[in-house]
């Protein structure tokens, strides 16, 4: 009897133990279109934290060489009649608004991507150096401002002094440039000085 009981005990022990199936996590079923939309949303969300604006705005209150260049371009197009101070004040904002109205843009006085694109499209290219007029102390205008830009890019002139006026500071910078480039040091920007400035700056 004891042997029989032992056999039954062994048989019971060796029976495979049925384990309850592990609960399965049901994943949502996506159609191909739904999966594409889900992935697109995820990628968009992940990129929001590192997005950068496509174009840096210029707005009232700013200052610097970029503003002075804007004033120069607006002056060349007949929208800006003041000195090229490099400060984005009321006169610059008014000129930008007028330009925007004439070109079918929102007249907010701010240079954004569309306004910049319009300027790039219609702004006339600088004339070749050989056709530039001779300028000297006392002259003023767009040609003088371009010369100041060239001198500034070559570190002969402080961009904060760019005003379109051929003043003493401009004359001194021209003389130093002429001396360094072995040109006639007369402080007058004639054909050779124009050519040297253009070749060295591309402006």
Short mmCIF file of N, CA, C and O in Angstrom, two decimals, residues 54-137:
data_model
loop_
_atom_site.label_atom_id
_atom_site.label_comp_id
_atom_site.label_asym_id
_atom_site.label_seq_id
_atom_site.Cartn_x
_atom_site.Cartn_y
_atom_site.Cartn_z
N UNK A 54 13.39 81.18 -39.85
CA UNK A 54 14.08 81.12 -41.14
C UNK A 54 14.79 82.43 -41.45
O UNK A 54 15.74 82.45 -42.22
N UNK A 55 14.34 83.53 -40.85
CA UNK A 55 14.93 84.82 -41.18
C UNK A 55 14.95 85.71 -39.95
O UNK A 55 13.96 85.79 -39.23
N UNK A 56 16.08 86.34 -39.71
CA UNK A 56 16.19 87.25 -38.57
C UNK A 56 15.54 88.59 -38.93
O UNK A 56 15.92 89.22 -39.91
N UNK A 57 14.59 89.05 -38.16
CA UNK A 57 13.87 90.28 -38.44
C UNK A 57 14.71 91.51 -38.11
O UNK A 57 15.55 91.48 -37.22
N UNK A 58 14.45 92.57 -38.86
CA UNK A 58 14.97 93.90 -38.52
C UNK A 58 13.76 94.74 -38.15
O UNK A 58 12.80 94.82 -38.91
N UNK A 59 13.83 95.36 -36.99
CA UNK A 59 12.68 96.12 -36.52
C UNK A 59 13.14 97.41 -35.85
O UNK A 59 14.33 97.56 -35.53
N UNK A 60 12.22 98.35 -35.64
CA UNK A 60 12.58 99.61 -34.98
C UNK A 60 13.28 99.39 -33.64
O UNK A 60 12.94 98.49 -32.88
N UNK A 61 14.29 100.23 -33.40
CA UNK A 61 15.05 100.14 -32.16
C UNK A 61 16.39 99.46 -32.32
O UNK A 61 17.26 99.59 -31.46
N UNK A 62 16.58 98.74 -33.43
CA UNK A 62 17.85 98.06 -33.65
C UNK A 62 18.85 99.01 -34.29
O UNK A 62 18.49 100.05 -34.83
N UNK A 63 20.12 98.63 -34.22
CA UNK A 63 21.16 99.47 -34.80
C UNK A 63 22.32 98.59 -35.24
O UNK A 63 22.44 97.44 -34.82
N UNK A 64 23.16 99.15 -36.11
CA UNK A 64 24.31 98.40 -36.58
C UNK A 64 24.49 98.52 -38.08
O UNK A 64 23.74 99.22 -38.77
N UNK A 65 25.48 97.82 -38.58
CA UNK A 65 25.82 97.90 -40.00
C UNK A 65 24.70 97.37 -40.88
O UNK A 65 24.45 97.89 -41.97
N UNK A 66 23.99 96.33 -40.41
CA UNK A 66 22.90 95.77 -41.20
C UNK A 66 21.80 96.80 -41.42
O UNK A 66 21.22 96.89 -42.51
N UNK A 67 21.51 97.59 -40.39
CA UNK A 67 20.50 98.64 -40.53
C UNK A 67 20.99 99.72 -41.48
O UNK A 67 20.23 100.23 -42.31
N UNK A 68 22.27 100.07 -41.39
CA UNK A 68 22.83 101.07 -42.29
C UNK A 68 22.74 100.61 -43.74
O UNK A 68 22.44 101.40 -44.65
N UNK A 69 22.98 99.33 -43.98
CA UNK A 69 22.86 98.79 -45.33
C UNK A 69 21.41 98.86 -45.81
O UNK A 69 21.15 99.15 -46.98
N UNK A 70 20.48 98.58 -44.91
CA UNK A 70 19.06 98.69 -45.26
C UNK A 70 18.73 100.13 -45.65
O UNK A 70 18.04 100.36 -46.66
N UNK A 71 19.20 101.09 -44.88
CA UNK A 71 18.94 102.49 -45.19
C UNK A 71 19.54 102.87 -46.54
O UNK A 71 18.91 103.60 -47.32
N UNK A 72 20.71 102.36 -46.81
CA UNK A 72 21.36 102.63 -48.10
C UNK A 72 20.52 102.09 -49.25
O UNK A 72 20.28 102.77 -50.26
N UNK A 73 20.04 100.87 -49.11
CA UNK A 73 19.25 100.25 -50.18
C UNK A 73 17.94 101.01 -50.38
O UNK A 73 17.52 101.26 -51.52
N UNK A 74 17.30 101.38 -49.28
CA UNK A 74 16.06 102.15 -49.39
C UNK A 74 16.33 103.52 -50.01
O UNK A 74 15.51 104.04 -50.77
N UNK A 75 17.49 104.10 -49.69
CA UNK A 75 17.86 105.38 -50.29
C UNK A 75 18.08 105.26 -51.79
O UNK A 75 17.66 106.13 -52.57
N UNK A 76 18.73 104.18 -52.21
CA UNK A 76 18.96 103.95 -53.63
C UNK A 76 17.65 103.80 -54.39
O UNK A 76 17.55 104.16 -55.56
N UNK A 77 16.64 103.27 -53.71
CA UNK A 77 15.34 103.05 -54.34
C UNK A 77 14.41 104.25 -54.19
O UNK A 77 13.27 104.22 -54.67
N UNK A 78 14.88 105.31 -53.50
CA UNK A 78 14.09 106.53 -53.38
C UNK A 78 13.12 106.57 -52.22
O UNK A 78 12.27 107.46 -52.16
N UNK A 79 13.26 105.65 -51.27
CA UNK A 79 12.33 105.61 -50.14
C UNK A 79 12.90 106.27 -48.88
O UNK A 79 12.15 106.58 -47.97
N UNK A 80 14.20 106.47 -48.83
CA UNK A 80 14.84 106.99 -47.61
C UNK A 80 15.69 108.19 -47.99
O UNK A 80 16.60 108.08 -48.82
N UNK A 81 15.41 109.34 -47.37
CA UNK A 81 16.09 110.58 -47.73
C UNK A 81 17.01 111.09 -46.63
O UNK A 81 17.64 112.13 -46.79
N UNK A 82 17.10 110.38 -45.52
CA UNK A 82 17.89 110.86 -44.38
C UNK A 82 19.32 110.32 -44.45
O UNK A 82 19.68 109.57 -45.35
N UNK A 83 20.12 110.70 -43.46
CA UNK A 83 21.49 110.18 -43.36
C UNK A 83 21.45 108.71 -42.96
O UNK A 83 20.54 108.26 -42.26
N UNK A 84 22.46 107.97 -43.39
CA UNK A 84 22.54 106.54 -43.09
C UNK A 84 23.22 106.37 -41.73
O UNK A 84 24.43 106.17 -41.64
N UNK A 85 22.42 106.45 -40.69
CA UNK A 85 22.96 106.46 -39.33
C UNK A 85 23.19 105.06 -38.76
O UNK A 85 23.90 104.90 -37.79
N UNK A 86 22.53 104.06 -39.33
CA UNK A 86 22.62 102.71 -38.77
C UNK A 86 21.66 102.48 -37.62
O UNK A 86 21.69 101.42 -36.99
N UNK A 87 20.78 103.46 -37.35
CA UNK A 87 19.78 103.29 -36.30
C UNK A 87 18.40 103.16 -36.93
O UNK A 87 18.00 103.98 -37.76
N UNK A 88 17.66 102.14 -36.52
CA UNK A 88 16.33 101.87 -37.07
C UNK A 88 15.30 102.70 -36.30
O UNK A 88 14.66 102.22 -35.37
N UNK A 89 15.17 103.96 -36.71
CA UNK A 89 14.23 104.86 -36.05
C UNK A 89 12.96 105.05 -36.85
O UNK A 89 12.63 104.26 -37.74
N UNK A 90 12.26 106.14 -36.55
CA UNK A 90 10.97 106.40 -37.19
C UNK A 90 11.11 106.61 -38.69
O UNK A 90 10.29 106.13 -39.48
N UNK A 91 12.16 107.33 -39.10
CA UNK A 91 12.35 107.60 -40.53
C UNK A 91 12.58 106.31 -41.31
O UNK A 91 12.04 106.12 -42.41
N UNK A 92 13.36 105.40 -40.74
CA UNK A 92 13.61 104.11 -41.40
C UNK A 92 12.34 103.28 -41.45
O UNK A 92 12.02 102.67 -42.48
N UNK A 93 11.60 103.27 -40.35
CA UNK A 93 10.35 102.51 -40.30
C UNK A 93 9.35 103.04 -41.33
O UNK A 93 8.68 102.26 -42.02
N UNK A 94 9.27 104.37 -41.46
CA UNK A 94 8.36 104.97 -42.44
C UNK A 94 8.77 104.59 -43.86
O UNK A 94 7.92 104.32 -44.72
N UNK A 95 10.08 104.58 -44.11
CA UNK A 95 10.57 104.21 -45.44
C UNK A 95 10.25 102.75 -45.76
O UNK A 95 9.86 102.42 -46.88
N UNK A 96 10.40 101.89 -44.76
CA UNK A 96 10.08 100.48 -44.95
C UNK A 96 8.59 100.31 -45.23
O UNK A 96 8.18 99.54 -46.12
N UNK A 97 7.75 101.03 -44.49
CA UNK A 97 6.30 100.95 -44.70
C UNK A 97 5.93 101.38 -46.12
O UNK A 97 5.10 100.74 -46.79
N UNK A 98 6.54 102.46 -46.58
CA UNK A 98 6.24 102.94 -47.92
C UNK A 98 6.66 101.92 -48.97
O UNK A 98 5.94 101.65 -49.94
N UNK A 99 7.84 101.34 -48.77
CA UNK A 99 8.31 100.30 -49.68
C UNK A 99 7.35 99.12 -49.69
O UNK A 99 7.02 98.57 -50.74
N UNK A 100 6.90 98.72 -48.51
CA UNK A 100 5.99 97.58 -48.40
C UNK A 100 4.67 97.87 -49.11
O UNK A 100 4.14 97.00 -49.82
N UNK A 101 4.12 99.07 -48.93
CA UNK A 101 2.85 99.41 -49.58
C UNK A 101 2.98 99.38 -51.09
O UNK A 101 2.08 98.90 -51.80
N UNK A 102 4.08 99.90 -51.60
CA UNK A 102 4.28 99.95 -53.04
C UNK A 102 4.52 98.57 -53.65
O UNK A 102 4.44 98.41 -54.87
N UNK A 103 4.83 97.60 -52.81
CA UNK A 103 5.12 96.26 -53.32
C UNK A 103 4.12 95.21 -52.84
O UNK A 103 4.40 94.01 -52.88
N UNK A 104 2.95 95.69 -52.40
CA UNK A 104 1.87 94.79 -52.03
C UNK A 104 2.13 93.95 -50.81
O UNK A 104 1.61 92.83 -50.69
N UNK A 105 2.92 94.48 -49.87
CA UNK A 105 3.24 93.75 -48.65
C UNK A 105 2.54 94.38 -47.45
O UNK A 105 2.09 95.52 -47.52
N UNK A 106 2.46 93.64 -46.38
CA UNK A 106 1.89 94.18 -45.14
C UNK A 106 2.77 95.30 -44.64
O UNK A 106 3.96 95.11 -44.39
N UNK A 107 2.20 96.50 -44.47
CA UNK A 107 3.01 97.67 -44.10
C UNK A 107 3.12 97.77 -42.57
O UNK A 107 2.48 98.60 -41.94
N UNK A 108 3.99 96.92 -42.01
CA UNK A 108 4.20 96.92 -40.57
C UNK A 108 5.51 97.59 -40.15
O UNK A 108 5.82 97.68 -38.97
N UNK A 109 6.30 98.04 -41.14
CA UNK A 109 7.55 98.71 -40.82
C UNK A 109 8.64 97.78 -40.33
O UNK A 109 9.68 98.24 -39.83
N UNK A 110 8.44 96.48 -40.48
CA UNK A 110 9.41 95.48 -40.04
C UNK A 110 9.93 94.73 -41.26
O UNK A 110 9.16 94.33 -42.13
N UNK A 111 11.23 94.54 -41.33
CA UNK A 111 11.82 93.82 -42.45
C UNK A 111 11.85 92.33 -42.12
O UNK A 111 12.71 91.85 -41.39
N UNK A 112 10.87 91.62 -42.65
CA UNK A 112 10.82 90.18 -42.49
C UNK A 112 11.25 89.48 -43.76
O UNK A 112 11.84 90.10 -44.66
N UNK A 113 10.93 88.22 -43.86
CA UNK A 113 11.39 87.41 -44.99
C UNK A 113 10.86 87.93 -46.32
O UNK A 113 11.60 88.04 -47.31
N UNK A 114 9.56 88.28 -46.37
CA UNK A 114 8.96 88.73 -47.63
C UNK A 114 9.49 90.09 -48.05
O UNK A 114 9.75 90.34 -49.23
N UNK A 115 9.65 90.99 -47.08
CA UNK A 115 10.18 92.32 -47.40
C UNK A 115 11.62 92.21 -47.88
O UNK A 115 12.02 92.88 -48.84
N UNK A 116 12.41 91.37 -47.23
CA UNK A 116 13.80 91.19 -47.65
C UNK A 116 13.87 90.61 -49.06
O UNK A 116 14.69 91.03 -49.88
N UNK A 117 12.99 89.65 -49.35
CA UNK A 117 12.97 89.04 -50.68
C UNK A 117 12.63 90.08 -51.75
O UNK A 117 13.20 90.09 -52.84
N UNK A 118 11.69 90.98 -51.42
CA UNK A 118 11.32 92.03 -52.37
C UNK A 118 12.48 93.00 -52.60
O UNK A 118 12.74 93.42 -53.73
N UNK A 119 13.19 93.34 -51.53
CA UNK A 119 14.36 94.20 -51.67
C UNK A 119 15.43 93.55 -52.54
O UNK A 119 16.02 94.19 -53.41
N UNK A 120 15.67 92.28 -52.29
CA UNK A 120 16.69 91.56 -53.06
C UNK A 120 16.32 91.48 -54.55
O UNK A 120 17.20 91.47 -55.41
N UNK A 121 15.02 91.43 -54.81
CA UNK A 121 14.57 91.27 -56.19
C UNK A 121 14.70 92.55 -57.01
O UNK A 121 15.10 92.51 -58.18
N UNK A 122 14.39 93.69 -56.40
CA UNK A 122 14.33 94.92 -57.19
C UNK A 122 15.48 95.88 -56.91
O UNK A 122 15.62 96.88 -57.62
N UNK A 123 16.30 95.59 -55.90
CA UNK A 123 17.40 96.50 -55.60
C UNK A 123 18.42 96.50 -56.73
O UNK A 123 18.92 95.44 -57.11
N UNK A 124 18.73 97.66 -57.30
CA UNK A 124 19.67 97.69 -58.42
C UNK A 124 21.08 97.32 -58.00
O UNK A 124 21.54 97.68 -56.92
N UNK A 125 21.78 96.58 -58.85
CA UNK A 125 23.15 96.21 -58.56
C UNK A 125 24.06 97.43 -58.67
O UNK A 125 23.81 98.33 -59.48
N UNK A 126 25.11 97.49 -57.84
CA UNK A 126 26.05 98.62 -57.92
C UNK A 126 26.67 98.71 -59.31
O UNK A 126 26.92 97.70 -59.96
N UNK A 127 26.90 99.91 -59.75
CA UNK A 127 27.52 100.10 -61.06
C UNK A 127 28.97 99.64 -61.02
O UNK A 127 29.60 99.63 -59.96
N UNK A 128 29.53 99.21 -62.15
CA UNK A 128 30.94 98.83 -62.18
C UNK A 128 31.83 99.96 -61.68
O UNK A 128 31.50 101.14 -61.84
N UNK A 129 32.95 99.59 -61.09
CA UNK A 129 33.82 100.60 -60.48
C UNK A 129 34.26 101.67 -61.47
O UNK A 129 34.42 102.83 -61.11
N UNK A 130 34.47 101.30 -62.73
CA UNK A 130 34.98 102.26 -63.71
C UNK A 130 33.97 103.34 -64.05
O UNK A 130 34.33 104.36 -64.63
N UNK A 131 32.69 103.13 -63.72
CA UNK A 131 31.68 104.14 -64.03
C UNK A 131 31.29 104.96 -62.80
O UNK A 131 30.41 105.80 -62.88
N UNK A 132 31.94 104.71 -61.68
CA UNK A 132 31.62 105.46 -60.47
C UNK A 132 32.18 106.88 -60.57
O UNK A 132 33.28 107.09 -61.08
N UNK A 133 31.44 107.84 -60.06
CA UNK A 133 31.93 109.23 -60.12
C UNK A 133 33.07 109.47 -59.14
O UNK A 133 33.19 108.78 -58.12
N UNK A 134 33.90 110.43 -59.45
CA UNK A 134 34.96 110.84 -58.52
C UNK A 134 34.33 111.59 -57.36
O UNK A 134 33.50 112.48 -57.56
N UNK A 135 34.68 111.19 -56.15
CA UNK A 135 34.12 111.85 -54.97
C UNK A 135 35.25 112.32 -54.07
O UNK A 135 36.32 111.72 -54.01
N UNK A 136 34.98 113.38 -53.34
CA UNK A 136 35.99 113.99 -52.49
C UNK A 136 35.32 114.63 -51.28
O UNK A 136 34.10 114.57 -51.13
N UNK A 137 36.15 115.25 -50.45
CA UNK A 137 35.67 115.88 -49.22
C UNK A 137 34.53 116.86 -49.54
O UNK A 137 34.62 117.68 -50.45
#
